[in-house]
Amino acid sequence: MTDWKDFEWVVWRLEVQDPSQLAGEDPDLDERTQETMTELAAQLGCVYEQCVDYDSYDDEVPYYAWWVRLPAIEHARLDKDGLPLAIGPLRQYLTTQLPDGLKWEITPDRELTYDQAGSVAMRAAYDDLIAPFERALMPLRRDGADALDPRAKVCKWEENLLVGTFDLWLCNDPDQPHTWLVVTVGLWTEPQLFDEEPAARLGHFDFTPHHPLLFLPRPPAPATFTARVTSGSFPRKGTSRMKAADAIGTAHQWTANDPDVLAHRVARDLKLLWPHLTGPERS
């Protein structure tokens, strides 16, 4: 993809710079604008993605930014200033939530547009793996995890090869505060077999061996699929021990050649490992 017209969706970024912090030290724009931006974007045929209201540039100038995903037809419908018509009402609403005198910058976000396109393609290519896990695990989610959409995400790009993951948030981690338990699903990779691609390039992509990964193009069948969940403070790649002397980390991983069998087994074991997943209360 080399031109905006090649994309089914284009992500636009609406940014305001606030060097004098006219909006205050903690403007809380994310929570304040989320509902209206979501509804307004939907009315305009778009999808509201997210807001960042706590970051700053290297020169410490604060900025606030909103991202909206436009379908190709809306991206191509321009106003007299060359911006998509759908952007106008969104910006107009945001100006009512901000003080006057701030500098706006509105532009397509190429990185997120590529990320969106790659993730959609990744999900479509592995629907036979992803769909069984969504059917099996989504009813189990607790602690607000059900408000987080499962995500197929491209993590690394290389010429003629994309590497990504599929993650499904399950519940709060009982062994590590303020952390989610996340089930990651993908292909079983064996980096020691250097004559097999694309696993041979795994080290180049800086992933932990046997981490569930998705590749585009998809390697030819047959394949072994795997799912993994870690709890507590678990050592990452490049570390040999955990920081805290009394820290306990656990990792659970399953493999199977049939995605349906794998999803059923993972769901069964997760209920045994964390019994509250089967409780009646949902948040």
Short mmCIF file of N, CA, C and O in Angstrom, two decimals, residues 149-212:
data_model
loop_
_atom_site.label_atom_id
_atom_site.label_comp_id
_atom_site.label_asym_id
_atom_site.label_seq_id
_atom_site.Cartn_x
_atom_site.Cartn_y
_atom_site.Cartn_z
N ASP A 149 -11.77 -4.90 23.66
CA ASP A 149 -11.91 -5.76 22.50
C ASP A 149 -10.67 -6.63 22.32
O ASP A 149 -9.54 -6.13 22.44
N PRO A 150 -10.85 -7.92 22.05
CA PRO A 150 -9.69 -8.74 21.67
C PRO A 150 -8.99 -8.10 20.48
O PRO A 150 -9.63 -7.47 19.63
N ARG A 151 -7.68 -8.27 20.38
CA ARG A 151 -6.93 -7.50 19.40
C ARG A 151 -5.92 -8.35 18.65
O ARG A 151 -5.07 -9.00 19.25
N ALA A 152 -6.05 -8.37 17.35
CA ALA A 152 -4.98 -8.87 16.49
C ALA A 152 -4.14 -7.67 16.12
O ALA A 152 -4.63 -6.73 15.50
N LYS A 153 -2.88 -7.69 16.50
CA LYS A 153 -2.04 -6.50 16.31
C LYS A 153 -0.72 -6.86 15.65
O LYS A 153 -0.03 -7.79 16.09
N VAL A 154 -0.38 -6.11 14.62
CA VAL A 154 0.92 -6.26 13.98
C VAL A 154 1.96 -5.57 14.87
O VAL A 154 1.83 -4.40 15.22
N CYS A 155 2.99 -6.32 15.23
CA CYS A 155 4.03 -5.79 16.13
C CYS A 155 5.31 -5.42 15.39
O CYS A 155 6.01 -4.48 15.78
N LYS A 156 5.64 -6.17 14.35
CA LYS A 156 6.89 -5.94 13.62
C LYS A 156 6.61 -6.02 12.13
O LYS A 156 5.84 -6.85 11.65
N TRP A 157 7.27 -5.12 11.40
CA TRP A 157 7.16 -5.09 9.94
C TRP A 157 8.53 -5.38 9.34
O TRP A 157 9.56 -4.88 9.80
N GLU A 158 8.53 -6.18 8.30
CA GLU A 158 9.72 -6.40 7.51
C GLU A 158 9.27 -6.61 6.07
O GLU A 158 8.12 -6.95 5.82
N GLU A 159 10.14 -6.40 5.13
CA GLU A 159 9.76 -6.57 3.74
C GLU A 159 9.21 -7.97 3.52
O GLU A 159 9.84 -8.97 3.82
N ASN A 160 7.98 -8.02 3.00
CA ASN A 160 7.29 -9.27 2.67
C ASN A 160 6.97 -10.13 3.88
O ASN A 160 6.70 -11.32 3.74
N LEU A 161 6.99 -9.56 5.09
CA LEU A 161 6.64 -10.33 6.27
C LEU A 161 6.13 -9.41 7.37
O LEU A 161 6.76 -8.42 7.70
N LEU A 162 4.96 -9.74 7.93
CA LEU A 162 4.42 -9.08 9.10
C LEU A 162 4.39 -10.08 10.24
O LEU A 162 4.08 -11.25 10.04
N VAL A 163 4.69 -9.62 11.45
CA VAL A 163 4.64 -10.46 12.64
C VAL A 163 3.71 -9.78 13.64
O VAL A 163 3.81 -8.58 13.88
N GLY A 164 2.79 -10.57 14.21
CA GLY A 164 1.83 -9.99 15.14
C GLY A 164 1.40 -10.97 16.20
O GLY A 164 1.90 -12.10 16.28
N THR A 165 0.45 -10.53 17.02
CA THR A 165 -0.10 -11.34 18.09
C THR A 165 -1.61 -11.17 18.13
O THR A 165 -2.15 -10.21 17.60
N PHE A 166 -2.26 -12.12 18.77
CA PHE A 166 -3.67 -11.96 19.09
C PHE A 166 -3.81 -12.07 20.60
O PHE A 166 -3.41 -13.08 21.20
N ASP A 167 -4.35 -11.03 21.22
CA ASP A 167 -4.46 -10.96 22.67
C ASP A 167 -5.91 -10.82 23.09
O ASP A 167 -6.68 -10.05 22.48
N LEU A 168 -6.28 -11.53 24.15
CA LEU A 168 -7.62 -11.47 24.71
C LEU A 168 -7.50 -11.26 26.21
O LEU A 168 -6.94 -12.09 26.92
N TRP A 169 -8.00 -10.09 26.70
CA TRP A 169 -7.93 -9.75 28.11
C TRP A 169 -8.94 -10.61 28.88
O TRP A 169 -10.11 -10.71 28.49
N LEU A 170 -8.48 -11.18 29.99
CA LEU A 170 -9.30 -12.15 30.72
C LEU A 170 -9.85 -11.58 32.03
O LEU A 170 -11.05 -11.59 32.26
N CYS A 171 -8.97 -11.09 32.91
CA CYS A 171 -9.40 -10.56 34.21
C CYS A 171 -8.20 -9.88 34.86
O CYS A 171 -7.10 -9.87 34.31
N ASN A 172 -8.40 -9.32 36.04
CA ASN A 172 -7.29 -8.78 36.81
C ASN A 172 -6.37 -9.92 37.25
O ASN A 172 -6.83 -11.02 37.57
N ASP A 173 -5.09 -9.65 37.27
CA ASP A 173 -4.12 -10.63 37.74
C ASP A 173 -4.11 -10.62 39.27
O ASP A 173 -3.73 -9.62 39.88
N PRO A 174 -4.53 -11.72 39.90
CA PRO A 174 -4.56 -11.72 41.37
C PRO A 174 -3.18 -11.67 42.01
O PRO A 174 -3.05 -11.37 43.20
N ASP A 175 -2.12 -11.94 41.24
CA ASP A 175 -0.76 -11.96 41.79
C ASP A 175 0.05 -10.72 41.47
O ASP A 175 1.19 -10.60 41.91
N GLN A 176 -0.54 -9.79 40.72
CA GLN A 176 0.19 -8.57 40.38
C GLN A 176 -0.81 -7.43 40.22
O GLN A 176 -1.55 -7.39 39.24
N PRO A 177 -0.86 -6.50 41.18
CA PRO A 177 -1.85 -5.43 41.15
C PRO A 177 -1.76 -4.58 39.88
O PRO A 177 -0.68 -4.38 39.31
N HIS A 178 -2.92 -4.09 39.44
CA HIS A 178 -3.02 -3.18 38.31
C HIS A 178 -2.50 -3.81 37.01
O HIS A 178 -1.95 -3.13 36.15
N THR A 179 -2.67 -5.11 36.90
CA THR A 179 -2.20 -5.83 35.72
C THR A 179 -3.29 -6.79 35.26
O THR A 179 -3.95 -7.43 36.07
N TRP A 180 -3.43 -6.91 33.94
CA TRP A 180 -4.40 -7.83 33.38
C TRP A 180 -3.77 -9.21 33.17
O TRP A 180 -2.58 -9.32 32.89
N LEU A 181 -4.59 -10.24 33.29
CA LEU A 181 -4.25 -11.54 32.74
C LEU A 181 -4.68 -11.53 31.28
O LEU A 181 -5.84 -11.27 30.97
N VAL A 182 -3.74 -11.81 30.39
CA VAL A 182 -4.00 -11.74 28.95
C VAL A 182 -3.65 -13.09 28.33
O VAL A 182 -2.55 -13.61 28.54
N VAL A 183 -4.58 -13.64 27.57
CA VAL A 183 -4.34 -14.88 26.83
C VAL A 183 -3.87 -14.50 25.43
O VAL A 183 -4.54 -13.75 24.72
N THR A 184 -2.70 -14.99 25.05
CA THR A 184 -2.13 -14.72 23.73
C THR A 184 -2.15 -16.01 22.92
O THR A 184 -1.77 -17.07 23.42
N VAL A 185 -2.59 -15.90 21.67
CA VAL A 185 -2.80 -17.08 20.82
C VAL A 185 -2.04 -16.89 19.52
O VAL A 185 -1.99 -15.79 18.96
N GLY A 186 -1.44 -17.97 19.01
CA GLY A 186 -0.74 -17.88 17.73
C GLY A 186 -0.17 -19.21 17.32
O GLY A 186 -0.61 -20.28 17.77
N LEU A 187 0.85 -19.15 16.48
CA LEU A 187 1.55 -20.34 16.01
C LEU A 187 2.67 -20.70 16.98
O LEU A 187 3.31 -19.82 17.56
N TRP A 188 2.90 -21.99 17.13
CA TRP A 188 4.06 -22.45 17.88
C TRP A 188 5.29 -22.23 17.01
O TRP A 188 5.35 -22.66 15.86
N THR A 189 6.29 -21.53 17.55
CA THR A 189 7.49 -21.21 16.78
C THR A 189 8.68 -21.91 17.40
O THR A 189 8.82 -21.97 18.63
N GLU A 190 9.54 -22.41 16.56
CA GLU A 190 10.72 -23.16 17.01
C GLU A 190 11.96 -22.49 16.41
O GLU A 190 12.41 -22.83 15.32
N PRO A 191 12.52 -21.46 17.09
CA PRO A 191 13.62 -20.71 16.50
C PRO A 191 14.90 -21.51 16.32
O PRO A 191 15.79 -21.09 15.59
N GLN A 192 15.01 -22.67 16.97
CA GLN A 192 16.23 -23.45 16.80
C GLN A 192 16.31 -24.08 15.41
O GLN A 192 17.39 -24.47 14.96
N LEU A 193 15.17 -24.19 14.73
CA LEU A 193 15.18 -24.81 13.40
C LEU A 193 15.46 -23.72 12.36
O LEU A 193 14.56 -23.17 11.76
N PHE A 194 16.71 -23.40 12.18
CA PHE A 194 17.07 -22.24 11.40
C PHE A 194 16.78 -22.39 9.91
O PHE A 194 16.88 -21.42 9.16
N ASP A 195 16.43 -23.59 9.45
CA ASP A 195 16.12 -23.74 8.04
C ASP A 195 14.64 -23.55 7.78
O ASP A 195 14.17 -23.72 6.65
N GLU A 196 13.86 -23.22 8.83
CA GLU A 196 12.43 -23.04 8.66
C GLU A 196 12.08 -21.57 8.80
O GLU A 196 12.43 -20.91 9.75
N GLU A 197 11.37 -21.04 7.80
CA GLU A 197 10.90 -19.66 7.84
C GLU A 197 9.41 -19.68 8.14
O GLU A 197 8.71 -20.62 7.76
N PRO A 198 8.89 -18.60 8.82
CA PRO A 198 9.59 -17.40 9.26
C PRO A 198 10.16 -17.49 10.67
O PRO A 198 10.68 -16.52 11.19
N ALA A 199 10.06 -18.67 11.32
CA ALA A 199 10.56 -18.78 12.68
C ALA A 199 12.06 -18.53 12.76
O ALA A 199 12.57 -18.13 13.79
N ALA A 200 12.78 -18.77 11.66
CA ALA A 200 14.22 -18.57 11.65
C ALA A 200 14.59 -17.13 11.95
O ALA A 200 15.66 -16.84 12.46
N ARG A 201 13.67 -16.19 11.66
CA ARG A 201 13.94 -14.78 11.89
C ARG A 201 13.42 -14.29 13.24
O ARG A 201 13.37 -13.10 13.50
N LEU A 202 13.03 -15.21 14.10
CA LEU A 202 12.41 -14.83 15.35
C LEU A 202 13.33 -13.98 16.21
O LEU A 202 12.91 -13.00 16.82
N GLY A 203 14.59 -14.36 16.29
CA GLY A 203 15.53 -13.59 17.09
C GLY A 203 15.66 -12.17 16.60
O GLY A 203 15.79 -11.23 17.38
N HIS A 204 15.62 -12.00 15.28
CA HIS A 204 15.70 -10.66 14.70
C HIS A 204 14.54 -9.79 15.18
O HIS A 204 14.68 -8.59 15.35
N PHE A 205 13.37 -10.42 15.39
CA PHE A 205 12.20 -9.66 15.80
C PHE A 205 12.12 -9.48 17.31
O PHE A 205 11.18 -8.87 17.82
N ASP A 206 13.06 -10.03 18.06
CA ASP A 206 13.17 -9.78 19.49
C ASP A 206 11.99 -10.33 20.29
O ASP A 206 11.54 -9.72 21.24
N PHE A 207 11.45 -11.47 19.88
CA PHE A 207 10.40 -12.12 20.64
C PHE A 207 10.99 -13.26 21.48
O PHE A 207 11.97 -13.89 21.09
N THR A 208 10.33 -13.53 22.61
CA THR A 208 10.73 -14.65 23.44
C THR A 208 10.46 -15.96 22.71
O THR A 208 9.40 -16.11 22.10
N PRO A 209 11.37 -16.92 22.74
CA PRO A 209 11.12 -18.21 22.08
C PRO A 209 9.81 -18.83 22.53
O PRO A 209 9.46 -18.80 23.71
N HIS A 210 9.09 -19.38 21.59
CA HIS A 210 7.81 -20.05 21.80
C HIS A 210 6.68 -19.09 22.15
O HIS A 210 5.59 -19.55 22.52
N HIS A 211 6.91 -17.79 22.05
CA HIS A 211 5.80 -16.85 22.23
C HIS A 211 4.82 -17.04 21.09
O HIS A 211 5.23 -17.13 19.92
N PRO A 212 3.51 -17.13 21.36
CA PRO A 212 2.54 -17.32 20.26
C PRO A 212 2.57 -16.14 19.29
O PRO A 212 2.36 -15.00 19.69
#
